[in-house]
Amino acid sequence: MFDSDAKKSDIFEKFEKIGQRAEAVLSLGKLPFGMTFDEILSPTRALVNGREIILAGTNNYLGLTFSEAVKSAAIDAIARQGTATTGSRLANGTFREHIDLEEDLKTFFGAKSAVVFTTGYQANLAAISTLAGRGDHLLIDADSHACIYDGCRLSDAETIRFRHNSPEDLAKRLARLPDEGARLVVVEGLYSMLGDVAPLDEFVAVAHEHGAYLYVDEAHSVGCYGERGRGLADALGVLDKIDFLSGTFSKSFASIGGFCVSRHSGLDLMRLVSRPYLFTASGSPSNVAAARAAMGEMMNGPDLSRELMARAHQLHAGLAEAGFAPASPPGPIIALPRPDELTAVREWNQLLAAGIYVNLAVPPATPHAKSLLRLSVSAAHSAQEIDAIVSAFRDLT
Amino acid sequence: MHSGTDQKTIFEDVARVLSARSHTQAAIRPDTRIGADLEIDSVEIFDIVMELEDLYNISLPVEAASDIDTVQDLVAKIGQLANVR
Ligand SMILES: Cc1ncc(COP(=O)(O)O)c(C=O)c1O
């Protein structure tokens, strides 16, 4: 080792403020970020410090992570193809099952083309940055997920934000644009923080009127809305009018990976030029097999989205009755805005002590600098578990 | 829509919007730094920009917003966009 560790400038200095904020949070109990689950027992139960808790913040909307069909598909894939692909889709990382998964996605969504990525984050990063190039315009909802913003940063197009869920504001901004260049409007289906949904039918109309393409990230809404969980666009009757639909395998699909499907065949050309597609290894055989099996369950198994919505309504009503004001109407994501960050942290700790895990969401990850307790419902939650969650909220002091 | 797009009017509008969101007592002058002096963070600046976009009927690309450091940077950017159309 060196005698002295003198550097020109302290590279960690920039994290000082966030470090202080984390310490203030930690002084109230456990650090709610990056918490460790010692053991996962089921889609709705885990062990933390030797104690069994109910999970109410997992994005495991359909509870398929423990489905026998999904688990055995993943195990079988490992047995037949090994644990990893050890390469990029363009080189040695495309196995038969990656292609089969893309074919399944085309069938599921009635799309002309489908591309599978290693994560949903990379799907948005890849598709957005590659579709919109120099001279084009990206119009994104102001409350977009970080990976949509990052996709825009990686793109050579100009990015313009419009007010959250406002087709009127989008129309105004589209009307201001010059005639040259393509226009790509990017919105989400179900918003991950506040649990509100986009008026996709209205966005379709505005995009059409202004000659723009519409890109919808349905990371949270696939599995939850629409016929057989095809998503919000399907539920609103506009699936065939969406130009690009992206999503993730990390939530309802009980795996990891991401995808983009399109009614245009041109999407396939992206494979040759998109950096987040080219320069990373492809999803492992077990991940791909699990995603396919989960999609199979969604298409042919019992309709889990109905059970999910029934539980969502139960939880929403229970929390409202207990005096809380959910940010949005009943849905798979239920967000409760709290007065400030420290109250939210204190309540988060109380809930954990009562055996309930929820998500804590604080700025800048949340819109309008809100501090939230965020719950996500699973079709695997029993009615009794929902009651137990409500009861823990009622006991908050 | 706003009629006057001279620098002075823009500065007044910018100062008004910024002072409503500032987290410090720092005076708002052209060379005031929005982040360092007013402690307005990058997420808040987006909301401020939206308010000003509505006022001037312009769209300020996200890429341009990240180049803005001082009050004058913001005033100049708005002036540039508002005068084009
Ligand atoms: C709206 C949205 N898009 C994309 C993603 C990224 O998905 P993944 O977890 O597969 O990277 C997420 C999940 O965090 C999300 O909430």
Short mmCIF file of C-alpha atoms and ligand atoms in Angstrom, two decimals:
data_model
loop_
_atom_site.label_atom_id
_atom_site.label_comp_id
_atom_site.label_asym_id
_atom_site.label_seq_id
_atom_site.Cartn_x
_atom_site.Cartn_y
_atom_site.Cartn_z
CA MET A 1 0.00 0.00 0.00
CA PHE A 2 0.98 3.64 -0.35
CA ASP A 3 2.24 5.57 2.64
CA SER A 4 -0.18 8.41 2.18
CA ASP A 5 -3.51 8.44 0.41
CA ALA A 6 -3.44 12.08 -0.69
CA LYS A 7 -5.80 12.88 -3.59
CA LYS A 8 -6.22 16.16 -5.43
CA SER A 9 -9.80 16.46 -4.26
CA ASP A 10 -12.14 14.33 -2.14
CA ILE A 11 -14.31 12.39 -4.57
CA PHE A 12 -16.83 11.52 -1.85
CA GLU A 13 -17.42 15.11 -0.77
CA LYS A 14 -20.47 15.39 -3.05
CA PHE A 15 -22.28 12.71 -1.04
CA GLU A 16 -21.92 14.57 2.26
CA LYS A 17 -25.41 16.08 2.22
CA ILE A 18 -27.17 12.85 1.30
CA GLY A 19 -25.10 11.06 3.96
CA GLN A 20 -26.34 13.50 6.61
CA ARG A 21 -29.92 12.98 5.45
CA ALA A 22 -29.51 9.21 5.70
CA GLU A 23 -28.13 9.55 9.23
CA ALA A 24 -31.16 11.59 10.31
CA VAL A 25 -33.40 8.85 8.93
CA LEU A 26 -31.35 6.10 10.53
CA SER A 27 -31.62 7.76 13.93
CA LEU A 28 -35.34 6.94 13.84
CA GLY A 29 -34.82 3.20 13.45
CA LYS A 30 -33.90 0.97 10.54
CA LEU A 31 -32.70 2.46 7.26
CA PRO A 32 -35.69 1.96 4.96
CA PHE A 33 -33.58 1.89 1.81
CA GLY A 34 -31.89 -1.29 0.68
CA MET A 35 -33.35 -3.27 3.55
CA THR A 36 -32.33 -6.93 3.79
CA PHE A 37 -34.87 -9.73 3.82
CA ASP A 38 -33.18 -12.70 5.46
CA GLU A 39 -35.52 -15.16 3.83
CA ILE A 40 -38.41 -14.90 1.38
CA LEU A 41 -41.14 -17.36 2.36
CA SER A 42 -43.82 -16.58 -0.23
CA PRO A 43 -44.88 -13.67 -2.47
CA THR A 44 -46.36 -12.03 0.63
CA ARG A 45 -44.16 -13.21 3.53
CA ALA A 46 -40.52 -12.82 4.55
CA LEU A 47 -38.26 -13.24 7.54
CA VAL A 48 -36.49 -10.18 8.92
CA ASN A 49 -34.35 -10.59 12.03
CA GLY A 50 -35.99 -13.91 12.74
CA ARG A 51 -39.50 -12.46 12.56
CA GLU A 52 -42.12 -13.20 9.92
CA ILE A 53 -43.53 -10.10 8.24
CA ILE A 54 -46.20 -9.39 5.64
CA LEU A 55 -44.86 -7.86 2.43
CA ALA A 56 -46.93 -4.96 1.10
CA GLY A 57 -44.40 -3.31 -1.16
CA THR A 58 -42.99 -5.79 -3.66
CA ASN A 59 -44.45 -5.00 -7.13
CA ASN A 60 -45.14 -8.75 -7.23
CA TYR A 61 -48.60 -7.94 -8.52
CA LEU A 62 -49.66 -11.41 -9.58
CA GLY A 63 -47.62 -13.25 -6.95
CA LEU A 64 -46.13 -15.51 -9.61
CA THR A 65 -42.63 -15.70 -8.08
CA PHE A 66 -43.69 -18.85 -6.25
CA SER A 67 -45.95 -20.29 -8.95
CA GLU A 68 -45.07 -23.96 -9.51
CA ALA A 69 -45.23 -23.50 -13.29
CA VAL A 70 -42.87 -20.51 -13.23
CA LYS A 71 -40.42 -22.03 -10.76
CA SER A 72 -40.17 -25.33 -12.60
CA ALA A 73 -39.68 -23.57 -15.96
CA ALA A 74 -36.75 -21.66 -14.44
CA ILE A 75 -35.23 -24.74 -12.82
CA ASP A 76 -35.62 -26.75 -16.00
CA ALA A 77 -33.93 -23.99 -18.02
CA ILE A 78 -30.93 -24.06 -15.71
CA ALA A 79 -30.75 -27.84 -15.99
CA ARG A 80 -30.90 -27.74 -19.79
CA GLN A 81 -29.01 -24.53 -20.65
CA GLY A 82 -26.93 -23.63 -17.65
CA THR A 83 -26.92 -20.58 -15.45
CA ALA A 84 -25.92 -17.79 -17.84
CA THR A 85 -25.60 -16.76 -21.47
CA THR A 86 -22.17 -15.11 -20.95
CA GLY A 87 -22.67 -12.74 -23.85
CA SER A 88 -24.59 -9.99 -25.61
CA ARG A 89 -27.66 -10.58 -27.76
CA LEU A 90 -25.62 -9.61 -30.83
CA ALA A 91 -22.79 -12.02 -30.13
CA ASN A 92 -23.29 -15.36 -28.36
CA GLY A 93 -26.14 -14.35 -26.02
CA THR A 94 -29.21 -15.10 -28.15
CA PHE A 95 -30.55 -18.55 -27.27
CA ARG A 96 -33.63 -20.13 -28.86
CA GLU A 97 -35.69 -19.14 -25.84
CA HIS A 98 -34.93 -15.40 -26.23
CA ILE A 99 -36.47 -15.64 -29.70
CA ASP A 100 -39.40 -17.69 -28.40
CA LEU A 101 -40.00 -15.06 -25.72
CA GLU A 102 -40.07 -12.34 -28.39
CA GLU A 103 -42.56 -14.40 -30.41
CA ASP A 104 -44.74 -14.87 -27.31
CA LEU A 105 -44.71 -11.10 -26.70
CA LYS A 106 -45.84 -10.45 -30.27
CA THR A 107 -48.71 -12.87 -29.81
CA PHE A 108 -49.65 -11.50 -26.38
CA PHE A 109 -49.77 -7.86 -27.51
CA GLY A 110 -50.71 -8.44 -31.16
CA ALA A 111 -47.50 -6.65 -32.18
CA LYS A 112 -45.41 -6.79 -35.35
CA SER A 113 -42.06 -6.68 -33.61
CA ALA A 114 -40.69 -7.36 -30.16
CA VAL A 115 -37.24 -6.93 -28.65
CA VAL A 116 -36.20 -8.39 -25.29
CA PHE A 117 -33.65 -6.60 -23.10
CA THR A 118 -31.75 -7.56 -19.96
CA THR A 119 -33.78 -5.22 -17.71
CA GLY A 120 -36.72 -2.86 -18.11
CA TYR A 121 -34.42 0.03 -17.35
CA GLN A 122 -32.31 -0.91 -20.33
CA ALA A 123 -35.38 -1.41 -22.53
CA ASN A 124 -36.37 2.23 -22.05
CA LEU A 125 -32.81 3.45 -22.21
CA ALA A 126 -32.29 1.58 -25.48
CA ALA A 127 -35.57 2.26 -27.22
CA ILE A 128 -35.93 5.92 -26.34
CA SER A 129 -32.32 6.87 -27.04
CA THR A 130 -32.26 4.99 -30.32
CA LEU A 131 -35.69 5.86 -31.71
CA ALA A 132 -35.25 9.61 -31.24
CA GLY A 133 -32.14 11.03 -32.86
CA ARG A 134 -30.68 14.40 -33.79
CA GLY A 135 -33.31 16.80 -35.04
CA ASP A 136 -36.16 14.80 -33.48
CA HIS A 137 -38.19 15.77 -30.42
CA LEU A 138 -38.98 13.73 -27.34
CA LEU A 139 -42.02 14.87 -25.36
CA ILE A 140 -42.14 13.24 -21.96
CA ASP A 141 -44.55 13.35 -19.05
CA ALA A 142 -42.99 15.42 -16.26
CA ASP A 143 -43.45 12.59 -13.74
CA SER A 144 -41.64 10.02 -15.88
CA HIS A 145 -39.53 7.29 -14.31
CA ALA A 146 -35.77 7.88 -14.04
CA CYS A 147 -35.02 5.46 -16.88
CA ILE A 148 -37.14 7.51 -19.28
CA TYR A 149 -35.21 10.63 -18.30
CA ASP A 150 -31.95 8.71 -18.72
CA GLY A 151 -33.05 7.46 -22.14
CA CYS A 152 -33.60 11.08 -23.13
CA ARG A 153 -30.16 12.08 -21.86
CA LEU A 154 -28.60 9.37 -23.96
CA SER A 155 -30.57 10.47 -27.04
CA ASP A 156 -29.43 13.21 -29.42
CA ALA A 157 -32.99 14.54 -29.67
CA GLU A 158 -34.30 17.57 -27.79
CA THR A 159 -36.42 16.65 -24.77
CA ILE A 160 -39.48 18.63 -23.74
CA ARG A 161 -41.51 17.89 -20.63
CA PHE A 162 -45.24 18.35 -20.44
CA ARG A 163 -47.44 18.51 -17.37
CA HIS A 164 -48.20 15.17 -15.79
CA ASN A 165 -51.17 13.37 -17.37
CA SER A 166 -52.18 16.47 -19.33
CA PRO A 167 -53.07 15.82 -22.99
CA GLU A 168 -53.91 19.55 -23.28
CA ASP A 169 -50.42 20.61 -22.22
CA LEU A 170 -48.91 18.04 -24.57
CA ALA A 171 -51.01 19.40 -27.46
CA LYS A 172 -49.83 22.94 -26.72
CA ARG A 173 -46.20 21.88 -26.75
CA LEU A 174 -46.55 19.77 -29.89
CA ALA A 175 -48.13 22.75 -31.66
CA ARG A 176 -45.04 24.88 -30.84
CA LEU A 177 -42.60 22.48 -32.49
CA PRO A 178 -41.07 23.07 -35.90
CA ASP A 179 -42.33 20.83 -38.73
CA GLU A 180 -39.00 19.10 -39.21
CA GLY A 181 -38.00 15.99 -37.33
CA ALA A 182 -39.92 13.08 -35.83
CA ARG A 183 -41.90 13.46 -32.61
CA LEU A 184 -41.96 10.78 -29.96
CA VAL A 185 -44.33 11.20 -27.01
CA VAL A 186 -43.41 9.09 -23.96
CA VAL A 187 -45.83 8.33 -21.13
CA GLU A 188 -46.36 5.55 -18.61
CA GLY A 189 -49.47 3.45 -18.00
CA LEU A 190 -49.65 3.12 -14.22
CA TYR A 191 -47.36 5.58 -12.43
CA SER A 192 -45.16 3.84 -9.89
CA MET A 193 -45.13 6.43 -7.14
CA LEU A 194 -48.66 7.82 -6.83
CA GLY A 195 -50.46 4.90 -8.47
CA ASP A 196 -52.38 7.08 -10.91
CA VAL A 197 -53.09 6.00 -14.49
CA ALA A 198 -52.60 7.86 -17.75
CA PRO A 199 -55.51 8.87 -20.03
CA LEU A 200 -53.96 6.84 -22.85
CA ASP A 201 -56.97 7.19 -25.14
CA GLU A 202 -56.63 10.97 -25.00
CA PHE A 203 -52.87 10.81 -25.53
CA VAL A 204 -53.46 8.60 -28.58
CA ALA A 205 -55.79 11.26 -30.03
CA VAL A 206 -53.38 14.15 -29.39
CA ALA A 207 -50.38 12.26 -30.75
CA HIS A 208 -52.35 11.34 -33.88
CA GLU A 209 -53.53 14.89 -34.44
CA HIS A 210 -49.96 16.22 -34.28
CA GLY A 211 -48.28 13.47 -36.29
CA ALA A 212 -46.37 12.12 -33.29
CA TYR A 213 -45.49 8.56 -32.32
CA LEU A 214 -46.70 7.38 -28.93
CA TYR A 215 -44.49 5.30 -26.63
CA VAL A 216 -46.05 3.85 -23.47
CA ASP A 217 -44.06 2.31 -20.61
CA GLU A 218 -46.42 -0.24 -19.09
CA ALA A 219 -43.87 -1.58 -16.55
CA HIS A 220 -46.44 -1.55 -13.75
CA SER A 221 -49.69 -1.90 -15.66
CA VAL A 222 -49.05 -5.08 -17.65
CA GLY A 223 -50.48 -7.97 -15.64
CA CYS A 224 -52.82 -5.67 -13.74
CA TYR A 225 -55.09 -4.07 -16.37
CA GLY A 226 -56.76 -5.20 -19.55
CA GLU A 227 -57.91 -8.53 -20.91
CA ARG A 228 -55.61 -11.19 -19.42
CA GLY A 229 -53.33 -8.47 -18.10
CA ARG A 230 -52.41 -7.02 -21.50
CA GLY A 231 -52.12 -3.63 -19.88
CA LEU A 232 -53.78 -0.26 -19.62
CA ALA A 233 -53.79 0.51 -23.35
CA ASP A 234 -55.74 -2.69 -23.86
CA ALA A 235 -58.12 -1.81 -21.03
CA LEU A 236 -58.78 1.57 -22.66
CA GLY A 237 -59.26 0.01 -26.09
CA VAL A 238 -56.25 1.63 -27.76
CA LEU A 239 -53.61 -1.12 -27.75
CA ASP A 240 -53.56 -1.24 -31.56
CA LYS A 241 -52.92 2.51 -31.74
CA ILE A 242 -49.86 2.59 -29.47
CA ASP A 243 -46.70 2.78 -31.57
CA PHE A 244 -44.31 1.41 -28.94
CA LEU A 245 -45.10 -0.38 -25.70
CA SER A 246 -42.32 -1.16 -23.23
CA GLY A 247 -42.37 -3.13 -20.03
CA THR A 248 -40.45 -5.17 -17.53
CA PHE A 249 -40.33 -8.80 -16.47
CA SER A 250 -39.40 -7.73 -12.93
CA LYS A 251 -42.92 -7.15 -11.64
CA SER A 252 -45.98 -9.15 -12.80
CA PHE A 253 -43.76 -11.47 -14.88
CA ALA A 254 -41.92 -12.65 -11.75
CA SER A 255 -38.49 -12.58 -13.37
CA ILE A 256 -36.02 -9.98 -14.56
CA GLY A 257 -35.68 -8.43 -18.00
CA GLY A 258 -37.46 -5.91 -20.17
CA PHE A 259 -39.10 -5.57 -23.55
CA CYS A 260 -40.33 -3.21 -26.21
CA VAL A 261 -43.01 -4.22 -28.72
CA SER A 262 -44.29 -2.26 -31.68
CA ARG A 263 -46.87 -2.27 -34.44
CA HIS A 264 -44.05 -1.13 -36.74
CA SER A 265 -41.53 -3.67 -38.03
CA GLY A 266 -38.78 -1.02 -37.99
CA LEU A 267 -38.21 -1.60 -34.29
CA ASP A 268 -36.11 -4.65 -35.13
CA LEU A 269 -33.43 -2.47 -36.75
CA MET A 270 -32.65 -1.14 -33.30
CA ARG A 271 -30.83 -4.37 -32.54
CA LEU A 272 -27.93 -3.28 -34.70
CA VAL A 273 -27.37 0.16 -33.22
CA SER A 274 -28.72 0.39 -29.69
CA ARG A 275 -25.95 0.50 -27.11
CA PRO A 276 -27.94 -0.71 -24.06
CA TYR A 277 -28.98 -3.69 -26.21
CA LEU A 278 -25.56 -4.42 -27.67
CA PHE A 279 -23.12 -3.83 -24.88
CA THR A 280 -24.49 -5.95 -22.06
CA ALA A 281 -25.09 -9.65 -21.54
CA SER A 282 -28.54 -11.08 -22.28
CA GLY A 283 -30.96 -12.39 -19.65
CA SER A 284 -30.06 -15.77 -18.22
CA PRO A 285 -31.93 -18.89 -19.40
CA SER A 286 -33.81 -19.15 -16.11
CA ASN A 287 -34.93 -15.50 -16.27
CA VAL A 288 -36.16 -15.91 -19.81
CA ALA A 289 -37.93 -19.18 -19.04
CA ALA A 290 -39.60 -17.69 -15.95
CA ALA A 291 -40.88 -14.70 -17.95
CA ARG A 292 -42.29 -16.99 -20.62
CA ALA A 293 -43.95 -19.23 -18.06
CA ALA A 294 -45.44 -16.21 -16.29
CA MET A 295 -46.83 -14.93 -19.58
CA GLY A 296 -48.28 -18.39 -20.13
CA GLU A 297 -49.98 -18.18 -16.73
CA MET A 298 -51.34 -14.75 -17.61
CA MET A 299 -52.74 -16.00 -20.91
CA ASN A 300 -54.05 -19.42 -19.87
CA GLY A 301 -54.18 -19.63 -16.07
CA PRO A 302 -56.82 -18.27 -13.71
CA ASP A 303 -57.38 -14.52 -14.19
CA LEU A 304 -55.18 -13.21 -11.38
CA SER A 305 -55.72 -9.56 -12.28
CA ARG A 306 -59.28 -9.86 -10.97
CA GLU A 307 -58.08 -11.15 -7.62
CA LEU A 308 -55.48 -8.41 -7.54
CA MET A 309 -58.07 -5.70 -8.12
CA ALA A 310 -60.40 -7.18 -5.49
CA ARG A 311 -57.58 -7.00 -2.92
CA ALA A 312 -56.67 -3.50 -4.08
CA HIS A 313 -60.22 -2.32 -3.47
CA GLN A 314 -60.24 -3.98 -0.05
CA LEU A 315 -56.97 -2.30 0.98
CA HIS A 316 -57.92 1.09 -0.44
CA ALA A 317 -61.28 1.06 1.37
CA GLY A 318 -59.69 -0.15 4.61
CA LEU A 319 -57.03 2.55 4.61
CA ALA A 320 -59.57 5.25 3.79
CA GLU A 321 -61.77 4.03 6.62
CA ALA A 322 -58.74 4.14 8.95
CA GLY A 323 -58.43 7.84 8.15
CA PHE A 324 -55.78 7.82 5.43
CA ALA A 325 -56.18 9.57 2.09
CA PRO A 326 -54.76 7.50 -0.78
CA ALA A 327 -53.31 9.67 -3.56
CA SER A 328 -55.27 7.87 -6.29
CA PRO A 329 -58.39 5.77 -6.83
CA PRO A 330 -58.11 2.02 -5.99
CA GLY A 331 -55.41 0.20 -7.96
CA PRO A 332 -52.39 -2.09 -7.47
CA ILE A 333 -50.30 0.80 -6.12
CA ILE A 334 -51.67 2.69 -3.15
CA ALA A 335 -49.69 5.74 -2.06
CA LEU A 336 -50.33 7.62 1.14
CA PRO A 337 -48.81 11.11 1.19
CA ARG A 338 -47.41 11.95 4.63
CA PRO A 339 -46.90 15.44 6.04
CA ASP A 340 -43.09 15.27 5.93
CA GLU A 341 -40.12 12.95 5.51
CA LEU A 342 -39.48 12.28 9.19
CA THR A 343 -43.14 11.44 9.90
CA ALA A 344 -43.08 9.02 6.98
CA VAL A 345 -39.87 7.42 8.29
CA ARG A 346 -41.21 7.15 11.83
CA GLU A 347 -44.43 5.50 10.59
CA TRP A 348 -42.46 3.20 8.29
CA ASN A 349 -40.53 1.94 11.33
CA GLN A 350 -43.70 1.48 13.37
CA LEU A 351 -45.24 -0.56 10.58
CA LEU A 352 -42.16 -2.76 10.35
CA ALA A 353 -42.23 -3.28 14.10
CA ALA A 354 -45.87 -4.34 13.69
CA GLY A 355 -44.79 -6.87 11.06
CA ILE A 356 -45.69 -4.98 7.87
CA TYR A 357 -43.25 -3.98 5.13
CA VAL A 358 -44.24 -1.10 2.85
CA ASN A 359 -42.11 1.15 0.65
CA LEU A 360 -40.92 4.53 1.80
CA ALA A 361 -40.64 7.01 -1.05
CA VAL A 362 -39.10 10.43 -0.60
CA PRO A 363 -37.95 13.23 -2.91
CA PRO A 364 -36.43 13.39 -5.46
CA ALA A 365 -37.91 10.00 -6.40
CA THR A 366 -41.43 11.33 -5.82
CA PRO A 367 -43.40 14.04 -7.66
CA HIS A 368 -44.00 17.41 -6.01
CA ALA A 369 -41.48 16.73 -3.23
CA LYS A 370 -43.95 14.41 -1.49
CA SER A 371 -42.99 11.89 1.18
CA LEU A 372 -45.00 8.74 0.73
CA LEU A 373 -45.77 5.42 2.28
CA ARG A 374 -46.27 3.30 -0.80
CA LEU A 375 -48.04 -0.04 -0.81
CA SER A 376 -48.34 -2.48 -3.65
CA VAL A 377 -50.96 -5.18 -3.64
CA SER A 378 -50.53 -8.74 -4.83
CA ALA A 379 -53.09 -11.24 -6.08
CA ALA A 380 -51.34 -13.55 -3.59
CA HIS A 381 -52.40 -11.46 -0.59
CA SER A 382 -55.17 -13.14 1.37
CA ALA A 383 -58.12 -11.11 2.62
CA GLN A 384 -56.76 -11.69 6.16
CA GLU A 385 -53.36 -10.28 5.22
CA ILE A 386 -55.01 -7.15 3.82
CA ASP A 387 -56.93 -6.81 7.10
CA ALA A 388 -53.68 -7.16 9.05
CA ILE A 389 -52.08 -4.41 6.95
CA VAL A 390 -55.01 -2.07 7.54
CA SER A 391 -54.97 -2.85 11.23
CA ALA A 392 -51.27 -1.90 11.51
CA PHE A 393 -52.03 1.41 9.84
CA ARG A 394 -54.93 2.02 12.20
CA ASP A 395 -52.56 1.52 15.15
CA LEU A 396 -50.03 4.11 13.95
CA THR A 397 -49.45 6.84 16.49
CA MET B 1 -49.49 35.31 -23.77
CA HIS B 2 -46.88 37.75 -22.61
CA SER B 3 -46.35 40.81 -24.76
CA GLY B 4 -43.02 42.20 -23.58
CA THR B 5 -40.03 39.99 -24.16
CA ASP B 6 -37.33 42.50 -23.30
CA GLN B 7 -34.70 41.34 -20.83
CA LYS B 8 -35.99 43.59 -18.07
CA THR B 9 -39.52 42.13 -18.14
CA ILE B 10 -38.11 38.62 -18.30
CA PHE B 11 -35.83 39.30 -15.37
CA GLU B 12 -38.77 40.58 -13.32
CA ASP B 13 -40.86 37.51 -14.12
CA VAL B 14 -37.98 35.14 -13.39
CA ALA B 15 -37.20 36.92 -10.10
CA ARG B 16 -40.83 36.73 -9.02
CA VAL B 17 -41.11 33.00 -9.75
CA LEU B 18 -37.72 32.23 -8.17
CA SER B 19 -38.33 34.22 -5.00
CA ALA B 20 -41.53 32.25 -4.39
CA ARG B 21 -39.49 29.03 -4.48
CA SER B 22 -36.20 30.14 -2.93
CA HIS B 23 -35.06 28.37 0.24
CA THR B 24 -32.74 31.19 1.32
CA GLN B 25 -32.81 34.92 1.90
CA ALA B 26 -30.27 35.58 -0.86
CA ALA B 27 -31.11 38.56 -3.06
CA ILE B 28 -32.09 37.70 -6.62
CA ARG B 29 -29.72 39.43 -9.01
CA PRO B 30 -28.57 38.42 -12.48
CA ASP B 31 -25.46 36.71 -11.10
CA THR B 32 -27.31 34.85 -8.31
CA ARG B 33 -26.76 31.11 -8.68
CA ILE B 34 -30.06 29.27 -8.64
CA GLY B 35 -28.72 26.08 -7.06
CA ALA B 36 -25.93 27.32 -4.83
CA ASP B 37 -27.44 30.61 -3.60
CA LEU B 38 -31.19 29.92 -3.61
CA GLU B 39 -30.82 26.19 -2.81
CA ILE B 40 -33.38 25.30 -5.44
CA ASP B 41 -32.67 21.72 -6.53
CA SER B 42 -32.73 20.24 -10.02
CA VAL B 43 -36.24 18.83 -9.58
CA GLU B 44 -37.66 22.15 -8.36
CA ILE B 45 -36.03 24.03 -11.21
CA PHE B 46 -38.07 21.89 -13.62
CA ASP B 47 -41.32 23.13 -12.07
CA ILE B 48 -40.09 26.70 -12.19
CA VAL B 49 -39.18 26.33 -15.83
CA MET B 50 -42.69 25.03 -16.58
CA GLU B 51 -44.25 28.07 -15.01
CA LEU B 52 -42.08 30.35 -17.13
CA GLU B 53 -42.72 28.28 -20.25
CA ASP B 54 -46.45 28.87 -19.82
CA LEU B 55 -45.93 32.56 -19.28
CA TYR B 56 -43.92 32.97 -22.48
CA ASN B 57 -45.50 30.20 -24.52
CA ILE B 58 -42.16 28.53 -25.14
CA SER B 59 -40.68 25.09 -24.52
CA LEU B 60 -37.27 24.99 -22.91
CA PRO B 61 -35.61 21.66 -23.70
CA VAL B 62 -34.43 19.64 -20.69
CA GLU B 63 -30.91 19.66 -22.15
CA ALA B 64 -30.85 23.49 -22.09
CA ALA B 65 -32.17 23.57 -18.53
CA SER B 66 -29.16 21.65 -17.30
CA ASP B 67 -26.84 24.39 -18.60
CA ILE B 68 -28.55 27.01 -16.48
CA ASP B 69 -26.58 28.10 -13.43
CA THR B 70 -27.35 31.75 -12.75
CA VAL B 71 -30.51 33.83 -12.94
CA GLN B 72 -29.06 35.58 -16.00
CA ASP B 73 -28.58 32.21 -17.75
CA LEU B 74 -32.29 31.56 -17.34
CA VAL B 75 -33.29 35.05 -18.44
CA ALA B 76 -31.09 34.80 -21.53
CA LYS B 77 -32.42 31.38 -22.48
CA ILE B 78 -36.02 32.55 -22.21
CA GLY B 79 -35.23 35.69 -24.20
CA GLN B 80 -33.64 33.64 -26.91
CA LEU B 81 -36.61 31.25 -27.20
CA ALA B 82 -39.32 33.88 -26.83
CA ASN B 83 -37.87 36.06 -29.57
CA VAL B 84 -37.57 33.32 -32.13
CA ARG B 85 -41.31 33.07 -32.48
C1 LIG C 1 -42.04 2.95 -14.88
C2 LIG C 1 -40.88 2.00 -14.84
N1 LIG C 1 -40.22 1.75 -15.98
C3 LIG C 1 -39.17 0.90 -15.98
C4 LIG C 1 -38.74 0.28 -14.84
C5 LIG C 1 -37.50 -0.57 -14.89
O1 LIG C 1 -37.74 -1.90 -14.82
P1 LIG C 1 -36.60 -2.95 -14.40
O2 LIG C 1 -36.78 -3.19 -12.95
O3 LIG C 1 -36.89 -4.15 -15.22
O4 LIG C 1 -35.28 -2.35 -14.73
C6 LIG C 1 -39.43 0.48 -13.66
C7 LIG C 1 -39.07 -0.27 -12.45
O5 LIG C 1 -38.39 0.12 -11.59
C8 LIG C 1 -40.50 1.40 -13.65
O6 LIG C 1 -41.13 1.69 -12.51
#
